[in-house]
PDB file of C-alpha atoms in Angstrom:
ATOM      1  CA  UNK A  25       0.000   0.000   0.000  1.00 70.00           C
ATOM      2  CA  UNK A  26       1.124   3.541  -0.755  1.00 86.00           C
ATOM      3  CA  UNK A  27       0.599   6.252   1.854  1.00 94.00           C
ATOM      4  CA  UNK A  28       0.455   9.956   1.075  1.00 96.00           C
ATOM      5  CA  UNK A  29       2.274  11.691   3.923  1.00 98.00           C
ATOM      6  CA  UNK A  30       1.440  15.386   4.363  1.00 98.00           C
ATOM      7  CA  UNK A  31       4.082  17.719   5.823  1.00 98.00           C
ATOM      8  CA  UNK A  32       2.593  21.068   6.913  1.00 98.00           C
ATOM      9  CA  UNK A  33       3.426  24.691   6.279  1.00 97.00           C
ATOM     10  CA  UNK A  34       5.076  26.979   8.796  1.00 95.00           C
ATOM     11  CA  UNK A  35       2.271  26.643  11.351  1.00 96.00           C
ATOM     12  CA  UNK A  36       3.192  22.971  11.597  1.00 97.00           C
ATOM     13  CA  UNK A  37      -0.143  21.952  13.107  1.00 97.00           C
ATOM     14  CA  UNK A  38      -1.435  19.856  10.224  1.00 97.00           C
ATOM     15  CA  UNK A  39      -4.970  21.099  10.894  1.00 97.00           C
ATOM     16  CA  UNK A  40      -4.971  23.248   7.768  1.00 98.00           C
ATOM     17  CA  UNK A  41      -4.824  20.094   5.651  1.00 98.00           C
ATOM     18  CA  UNK A  42      -8.483  19.336   6.446  1.00 97.00           C
ATOM     19  CA  UNK A  43      -9.883  20.691   3.123  1.00 97.00           C
ATOM     20  CA  UNK A  44      -7.344  18.679   1.130  1.00 97.00           C
ATOM     21  CA  UNK A  45      -7.924  15.545   3.195  1.00 97.00           C
ATOM     22  CA  UNK A  46     -11.647  15.823   2.474  1.00 96.00           C
ATOM     23  CA  UNK A  47     -11.007  16.373  -1.239  1.00 96.00           C
ATOM     24  CA  UNK A  48      -8.697  13.337  -1.366  1.00 95.00           C
ATOM     25  CA  UNK A  49     -11.153  11.060   0.422  1.00 87.00           C
ATOM     26  CA  UNK A  50     -10.811   7.540  -0.927  1.00 81.00           C
ATOM     27  CA  UNK A  51      -7.846   8.362  -3.160  1.00 77.00           C
ATOM     28  CA  UNK A  52      -5.133   7.091  -0.854  1.00 81.00           C
ATOM     29  CA  UNK A  53      -4.132   6.213   2.654  1.00 92.00           C
ATOM     30  CA  UNK A  54      -3.255   9.538   4.286  1.00 95.00           C
ATOM     31  CA  UNK A  55      -1.001  10.479   7.187  1.00 96.00           C
ATOM     32  CA  UNK A  56      -0.775  14.055   8.449  1.00 97.00           C
ATOM     33  CA  UNK A  57       2.416  15.040  10.270  1.00 98.00           C
ATOM     34  CA  UNK A  58       2.435  17.756  12.939  1.00 98.00           C
ATOM     35  CA  UNK A  59       5.451  19.524  14.424  1.00 98.00           C
ATOM     36  CA  UNK A  60       5.917  20.416  18.112  1.00 97.00           C
ATOM     37  CA  UNK A  61       3.991  23.679  18.565  1.00 96.00           C
ATOM     38  CA  UNK A  62       6.175  25.292  21.243  1.00 95.00           C
ATOM     39  CA  UNK A  63       9.778  24.202  20.671  1.00 93.00           C
ATOM     40  CA  UNK A  64      11.994  26.670  18.733  1.00 94.00           C
ATOM     41  CA  UNK A  65      13.209  24.040  16.262  1.00 95.00           C
ATOM     42  CA  UNK A  66      14.923  24.545  12.932  1.00 95.00           C
ATOM     43  CA  UNK A  67      14.933  22.315   9.883  1.00 97.00           C
ATOM     44  CA  UNK A  68      17.190  19.555  11.252  1.00 97.00           C
ATOM     45  CA  UNK A  69      15.028  18.886  14.293  1.00 98.00           C
ATOM     46  CA  UNK A  70      11.759  19.091  12.368  1.00 98.00           C
ATOM     47  CA  UNK A  71      13.099  16.767   9.680  1.00 98.00           C
ATOM     48  CA  UNK A  72      13.742  14.217  12.430  1.00 98.00           C
ATOM     49  CA  UNK A  73      10.128  14.599  13.569  1.00 98.00           C
ATOM     50  CA  UNK A  74       8.871  14.041  10.027  1.00 98.00           C
ATOM     51  CA  UNK A  75      11.200  11.112   9.446  1.00 98.00           C
ATOM     52  CA  UNK A  76      10.021   9.382  12.620  1.00 97.00           C
ATOM     53  CA  UNK A  77       6.425   9.716  11.411  1.00 97.00           C
ATOM     54  CA  UNK A  78       7.002   7.973   8.070  1.00 96.00           C
ATOM     55  CA  UNK A  79       5.204   4.622   7.778  1.00 93.00           C
ATOM     56  CA  UNK A  80       7.749   1.857   8.262  1.00 89.00           C
ATOM     57  CA  UNK A  81       6.516  -0.837   5.894  1.00 84.00           C
ATOM     58  CA  UNK A  82       4.751   1.085   3.128  1.00 84.00           C
ATOM     59  CA  UNK A  83       5.637   2.933  -0.029  1.00 90.00           C
ATOM     60  CA  UNK A  84       5.345   6.670   0.466  1.00 95.00           C
ATOM     61  CA  UNK A  85       4.420   9.690  -1.580  1.00 97.00           C
ATOM     62  CA  UNK A  86       5.563  12.722   0.352  1.00 98.00           C
ATOM     63  CA  UNK A  87       3.871  16.111   0.146  1.00 98.00           C
ATOM     64  CA  UNK A  88       5.789  19.128   1.424  1.00 98.00           C
ATOM     65  CA  UNK A  89       3.741  22.290   1.753  1.00 98.00           C
ATOM     66  CA  UNK A  90       5.528  25.659   1.770  1.00 98.00           C
ATOM     67  CA  UNK A  91       7.900  25.580   4.779  1.00 98.00           C
ATOM     68  CA  UNK A  92       8.138  21.780   4.600  1.00 98.00           C
ATOM     69  CA  UNK A  93       9.301  21.573   0.998  1.00 98.00           C
ATOM     70  CA  UNK A  94      12.986  21.354   1.984  1.00 98.00           C
ATOM     71  CA  UNK A  95      12.155  18.605   4.477  1.00 98.00           C
ATOM     72  CA  UNK A  96      10.320  16.595   1.827  1.00 98.00           C
ATOM     73  CA  UNK A  97      13.268  17.000  -0.553  1.00 98.00           C
ATOM     74  CA  UNK A  98      15.843  15.914   2.015  1.00 98.00           C
ATOM     75  CA  UNK A  99      13.813  12.887   3.097  1.00 98.00           C
ATOM     76  CA  UNK A 100      13.297  11.818  -0.511  1.00 98.00           C
ATOM     77  CA  UNK A 101      17.054  12.010  -1.070  1.00 98.00           C
ATOM     78  CA  UNK A 102      17.715  10.011   2.098  1.00 97.00           C
ATOM     79  CA  UNK A 103      15.087   7.296   1.511  1.00 96.00           C
ATOM     80  CA  UNK A 104      14.961   6.625  -2.255  1.00 95.00           C
ATOM     81  CA  UNK A 105      13.647   3.091  -1.799  1.00 93.00           C
ATOM     82  CA  UNK A 106      10.730   4.117   0.408  1.00 93.00           C
ATOM     83  CA  UNK A 107       9.653   7.444  -1.078  1.00 96.00           C
ATOM     84  CA  UNK A 108       8.177   6.808  -4.522  1.00 96.00           C
ATOM     85  CA  UNK A 109       7.034  10.330  -5.329  1.00 97.00           C
ATOM     86  CA  UNK A 110       7.238  13.902  -4.041  1.00 98.00           C
ATOM     87  CA  UNK A 111       4.635  16.660  -4.240  1.00 98.00           C
ATOM     88  CA  UNK A 112       5.955  20.146  -3.544  1.00 98.00           C
ATOM     89  CA  UNK A 113       3.392  22.903  -3.018  1.00 98.00           C
ATOM     90  CA  UNK A 114       4.199  26.631  -3.059  1.00 98.00           C
ATOM     91  CA  UNK A 115       7.671  25.952  -1.734  1.00 98.00           C
ATOM     92  CA  UNK A 116      11.381  26.359  -2.348  1.00 98.00           C
ATOM     93  CA  UNK A 117      14.716  24.591  -2.383  1.00 97.00           C
ATOM     94  CA  UNK A 118      16.521  27.541  -0.810  1.00 96.00           C
ATOM     95  CA  UNK A 119      15.629  30.905   0.725  1.00 93.00           C
ATOM     96  CA  UNK A 120      13.070  32.320  -1.730  1.00 89.00           C
ATOM     97  CA  UNK A 121      13.953  35.879  -0.682  1.00 80.00           C
ATOM     98  CA  UNK A 122      17.772  35.942  -0.548  1.00 72.00           C
ATOM     99  CA  UNK A 123      17.873  39.709  -0.033  1.00 61.00           C
ATOM    100  CA  UNK A 124      16.504  39.061   3.478  1.00 62.00           C
ATOM    101  CA  UNK A 125      19.315  36.666   4.467  1.00 56.00           C
ATOM    102  CA  UNK A 126      21.558  39.379   5.989  1.00 54.00           C
ATOM    103  CA  UNK A 127      18.694  40.312   8.309  1.00 53.00           C
ATOM    104  CA  UNK A 128      18.150  36.841   9.785  1.00 56.00           C
ATOM    105  CA  UNK A 129      18.864  38.251  13.251  1.00 52.00           C
ATOM    106  CA  UNK A 130      15.595  40.166  12.968  1.00 53.00           C
ATOM    107  CA  UNK A 131      13.685  36.878  12.820  1.00 53.00           C
ATOM    108  CA  UNK A 132      14.716  36.161  16.405  1.00 57.00           C
ATOM    109  CA  UNK A 133      13.053  39.396  17.515  1.00 51.00           C
ATOM    110  CA  UNK A 134      10.016  39.539  15.259  1.00 59.00           C
ATOM    111  CA  UNK A 135       6.744  40.004  17.220  1.00 58.00           C
ATOM    112  CA  UNK A 136       4.989  37.415  15.068  1.00 67.00           C
ATOM    113  CA  UNK A 137       2.236  36.614  17.558  1.00 67.00           C
ATOM    114  CA  UNK A 138       1.308  40.293  17.767  1.00 71.00           C
ATOM    115  CA  UNK A 139       0.570  40.616  14.062  1.00 75.00           C
ATOM    116  CA  UNK A 140      -3.158  40.922  13.322  1.00 83.00           C
ATOM    117  CA  UNK A 141      -4.884  37.945  11.727  1.00 88.00           C
ATOM    118  CA  UNK A 142      -5.927  40.199   8.859  1.00 90.00           C
ATOM    119  CA  UNK A 143      -2.261  40.527   7.881  1.00 87.00           C
ATOM    120  CA  UNK A 144      -1.808  36.746   7.733  1.00 90.00           C
ATOM    121  CA  UNK A 145      -5.043  36.308   5.792  1.00 93.00           C
ATOM    122  CA  UNK A 146      -3.992  38.907   3.233  1.00 92.00           C
ATOM    123  CA  UNK A 147      -0.586  37.276   2.740  1.00 91.00           C
ATOM    124  CA  UNK A 148      -1.702  33.646   2.763  1.00 94.00           C
ATOM    125  CA  UNK A 149      -5.247  33.699   1.396  1.00 95.00           C
ATOM    126  CA  UNK A 150      -5.565  36.968  -0.491  1.00 94.00           C
ATOM    127  CA  UNK A 151      -8.911  37.434  -2.179  1.00 93.00           C
ATOM    128  CA  UNK A 152      -9.750  33.764  -1.579  1.00 94.00           C
ATOM    129  CA  UNK A 153     -10.236  34.276   2.153  1.00 94.00           C
ATOM    130  CA  UNK A 154     -13.585  33.030   3.435  1.00 95.00           C
ATOM    131  CA  UNK A 155     -14.927  33.136   6.997  1.00 96.00           C
ATOM    132  CA  UNK A 156     -14.206  29.410   7.385  1.00 96.00           C
ATOM    133  CA  UNK A 157     -10.656  29.724   6.095  1.00 97.00           C
ATOM    134  CA  UNK A 158     -10.009  32.767   8.284  1.00 96.00           C
ATOM    135  CA  UNK A 159     -11.202  30.858  11.354  1.00 96.00           C
ATOM    136  CA  UNK A 160      -9.124  27.794  10.480  1.00 97.00           C
ATOM    137  CA  UNK A 161      -6.015  29.881   9.894  1.00 96.00           C
ATOM    138  CA  UNK A 162      -6.519  31.826  13.106  1.00 95.00           C
ATOM    139  CA  UNK A 163      -6.989  28.627  15.118  1.00 96.00           C
ATOM    140  CA  UNK A 164      -3.836  27.067  13.644  1.00 96.00           C
ATOM    141  CA  UNK A 165      -1.701  30.150  14.271  1.00 94.00           C
ATOM    142  CA  UNK A 166      -2.963  30.395  17.848  1.00 94.00           C
ATOM    143  CA  UNK A 167      -1.668  26.883  18.578  1.00 95.00           C
ATOM    144  CA  UNK A 168       1.969  27.760  17.834  1.00 95.00           C
ATOM    145  CA  UNK A 169       4.335  29.700  20.078  1.00 94.00           C
ATOM    146  CA  UNK A 170       6.078  32.842  18.948  1.00 91.00           C
ATOM    147  CA  UNK A 171       9.431  31.169  19.627  1.00 91.00           C
ATOM    148  CA  UNK A 172       8.554  28.312  17.278  1.00 94.00           C
ATOM    149  CA  UNK A 173       7.490  30.703  14.520  1.00 93.00           C
ATOM    150  CA  UNK A 174      10.643  32.781  14.873  1.00 90.00           C
ATOM    151  CA  UNK A 175      12.885  29.710  14.732  1.00 92.00           C
ATOM    152  CA  UNK A 176      11.150  28.473  11.585  1.00 94.00           C
ATOM    153  CA  UNK A 177      11.353  31.867   9.917  1.00 91.00           C
ATOM    154  CA  UNK A 178      15.062  32.072  10.709  1.00 90.00           C
ATOM    155  CA  UNK A 179      15.558  28.562   9.314  1.00 93.00           C
ATOM    156  CA  UNK A 180      13.974  29.533   5.991  1.00 94.00           C
ATOM    157  CA  UNK A 181      16.442  32.400   5.571  1.00 91.00           C
ATOM    158  CA  UNK A 182      19.437  30.044   5.622  1.00 91.00           C
ATOM    159  CA  UNK A 183      18.100  26.830   4.064  1.00 95.00           C
ATOM    160  CA  UNK A 184      19.559  25.368   0.884  1.00 97.00           C
ATOM    161  CA  UNK A 185      18.825  21.739  -0.032  1.00 98.00           C
ATOM    162  CA  UNK A 186      19.928  22.010  -3.640  1.00 97.00           C
ATOM    163  CA  UNK A 187      22.418  19.177  -3.137  1.00 97.00           C
ATOM    164  CA  UNK A 188      19.674  16.926  -1.761  1.00 98.00           C
ATOM    165  CA  UNK A 189      17.361  17.803  -4.640  1.00 98.00           C
ATOM    166  CA  UNK A 190      20.017  16.625  -7.090  1.00 96.00           C
ATOM    167  CA  UNK A 191      19.971  13.221  -5.391  1.00 96.00           C
ATOM    168  CA  UNK A 192      16.195  12.718  -5.571  1.00 97.00           C
ATOM    169  CA  UNK A 193      15.295   9.910  -7.959  1.00 96.00           C
ATOM    170  CA  UNK A 194      11.547   9.856  -7.272  1.00 97.00           C
ATOM    171  CA  UNK A 195       9.157  11.721  -9.609  1.00 98.00           C
ATOM    172  CA  UNK A 196       8.378  15.258  -8.457  1.00 98.00           C
ATOM    173  CA  UNK A 197       5.209  17.311  -8.914  1.00 98.00           C
ATOM    174  CA  UNK A 198       5.439  21.021  -8.135  1.00 98.00           C
ATOM    175  CA  UNK A 199       2.148  22.832  -7.497  1.00 98.00           C
ATOM    176  CA  UNK A 200       2.395  26.589  -8.007  1.00 98.00           C
ATOM    177  CA  UNK A 201      -0.311  29.044  -6.949  1.00 98.00           C
ATOM    178  CA  UNK A 202      -1.168  31.681  -9.537  1.00 97.00           C
ATOM    179  CA  UNK A 203      -1.730  34.334  -6.831  1.00 97.00           C
ATOM    180  CA  UNK A 204       1.052  33.450  -4.407  1.00 97.00           C
ATOM    181  CA  UNK A 205       2.154  36.575  -2.516  1.00 94.00           C
ATOM    182  CA  UNK A 206       4.919  34.841  -0.554  1.00 94.00           C
ATOM    183  CA  UNK A 207       6.803  32.488  -2.864  1.00 96.00           C
ATOM    184  CA  UNK A 208       7.920  33.915  -6.220  1.00 95.00           C
ATOM    185  CA  UNK A 209       7.599  31.912  -9.430  1.00 96.00           C
ATOM    186  CA  UNK A 210      11.372  31.712  -9.595  1.00 96.00           C
ATOM    187  CA  UNK A 211      11.332  29.288  -6.654  1.00 97.00           C
ATOM    188  CA  UNK A 212       9.448  26.700  -8.690  1.00 97.00           C
ATOM    189  CA  UNK A 213      11.476  27.483 -11.784  1.00 97.00           C
ATOM    190  CA  UNK A 214      14.680  26.804  -9.852  1.00 97.00           C
ATOM    191  CA  UNK A 215      13.430  23.388  -8.766  1.00 98.00           C
ATOM    192  CA  UNK A 216      12.508  22.633 -12.377  1.00 97.00           C
ATOM    193  CA  UNK A 217      15.979  23.781 -13.457  1.00 96.00           C
ATOM    194  CA  UNK A 218      17.760  21.606 -10.893  1.00 96.00           C
ATOM    195  CA  UNK A 219      15.487  18.618 -11.566  1.00 97.00           C
ATOM    196  CA  UNK A 220      14.274  18.968 -15.176  1.00 96.00           C
ATOM    197  CA  UNK A 221      11.937  15.978 -14.882  1.00 96.00           C
ATOM    198  CA  UNK A 222       9.836  17.876 -12.322  1.00 98.00           C
ATOM    199  CA  UNK A 223       6.200  18.287 -13.379  1.00 97.00           C
ATOM    200  CA  UNK A 224       5.261  21.926 -12.790  1.00 97.00           C
ATOM    201  CA  UNK A 225       1.548  22.654 -12.570  1.00 97.00           C
ATOM    202  CA  UNK A 226       0.008  26.037 -11.857  1.00 98.00           C
ATOM    203  CA  UNK A 227      -3.369  26.185 -10.121  1.00 98.00           C
ATOM    204  CA  UNK A 228      -5.464  29.287  -9.614  1.00 98.00           C
ATOM    205  CA  UNK A 229      -5.276  30.334  -5.993  1.00 97.00           C
ATOM    206  CA  UNK A 230      -3.234  31.987  -3.180  1.00 98.00           C
ATOM    207  CA  UNK A 231      -0.251  30.766  -1.194  1.00 97.00           C
ATOM    208  CA  UNK A 232      -2.524  28.562   0.918  1.00 97.00           C
ATOM    209  CA  UNK A 233      -3.433  26.678  -2.234  1.00 98.00           C
ATOM    210  CA  UNK A 234      -4.351  23.381  -0.585  1.00 98.00           C
ATOM    211  CA  UNK A 235      -6.833  25.207   1.626  1.00 98.00           C
ATOM    212  CA  UNK A 236      -8.342  27.641  -0.893  1.00 97.00           C
ATOM    213  CA  UNK A 237      -8.390  25.320  -3.924  1.00 98.00           C
ATOM    214  CA  UNK A 238      -8.448  21.817  -2.428  1.00 98.00           C
ATOM    215  CA  UNK A 239     -10.463  20.172  -5.227  1.00 97.00           C
ATOM    216  CA  UNK A 240      -8.127  21.348  -8.000  1.00 98.00           C
ATOM    217  CA  UNK A 241      -5.061  20.478  -5.928  1.00 98.00           C
ATOM    218  CA  UNK A 242      -6.469  17.045  -5.082  1.00 97.00           C
ATOM    219  CA  UNK A 243      -7.136  16.362  -8.754  1.00 97.00           C
ATOM    220  CA  UNK A 244      -3.535  17.189  -9.646  1.00 98.00           C
ATOM    221  CA  UNK A 245      -2.276  14.991  -6.809  1.00 97.00           C
ATOM    222  CA  UNK A 246      -4.530  12.096  -7.842  1.00 95.00           C
ATOM    223  CA  UNK A 247      -3.248  12.268 -11.405  1.00 95.00           C
ATOM    224  CA  UNK A 248       0.354  12.346 -10.189  1.00 96.00           C
ATOM    225  CA  UNK A 249      -0.226   9.391  -7.882  1.00 94.00           C
ATOM    226  CA  UNK A 250      -1.619   7.362 -10.771  1.00 91.00           C
ATOM    227  CA  UNK A 251       1.611   7.910 -12.702  1.00 91.00           C
ATOM    228  CA  UNK A 252       3.731   6.993  -9.699  1.00 89.00           C
ATOM    229  CA  UNK A 253       1.685   3.934  -8.731  1.00 76.00           C
ATOM    230  CA  UNK A 254      -0.170   2.908 -11.912  1.00 60.00           C
ATOM    231  CA  UNK A 255      -3.134   0.635 -11.435  1.00 53.00           C
ATOM    232  CA  UNK A 256      -2.703  -2.904 -12.790  1.00 50.00           C
ATOM    233  CA  UNK A 257      -4.512  -3.580 -16.050  1.00 45.00           C
ATOM    234  CA  UNK A 258      -7.729  -5.566 -15.787  1.00 41.00           C
ATOM    235  CA  UNK A 259      -7.421  -9.067 -17.175  1.00 41.00           C
ATOM    236  CA  UNK A 260      -9.800 -10.025 -19.983  1.00 41.00           C
ATOM    237  CA  UNK A 261     -12.807 -12.198 -19.320  1.00 34.00           C
TER     238      UNK A 261
END
């Protein structure tokens, strides 16, 4: 059996996957990974959390959303025999805003928890924000400590898993949001450049693509999964 393992965005709660999980109902066995909500962990520690959550005796298709893209890439490079496919959504292989790297010290001081929810909704959901999505986003953000957010933001500013991406042998699908206000198109283009076999698919929606356009995203994921794990042909009567 193949399991689709979902690695969350920067909130790390996994709760924001609910719309996608509903849209994928019946398509695959699903496992949602969550990161510790209070600990100020960077990529190495959170990769260990994700790795420990991988099913031991099953083939895996790994989905890395936004913040978790580098983790999905590194795990796919480390476990080529277990991870049969990788879905990357609105993510990056290295800091998508390199001009911010010299200011990484600011991340340790950023008053992230004091920012109004409206700011997060504008950045993550844009014009696709609905009352339900606003509530879900607010609930997820409330679960995570400021220290955890700051550590993850700082980690993004220094991450580079280009070497791991070069080692990935599994098929890769990159989902790009047409209205992404956080991750520039160049981030997906770079992944395509480093791994030319990557399937790049653009879907109409904001950065939180899996939440705002779950049906379209699920369809793309289903199609990718069928190419990774093709169904056996039916024998004739």
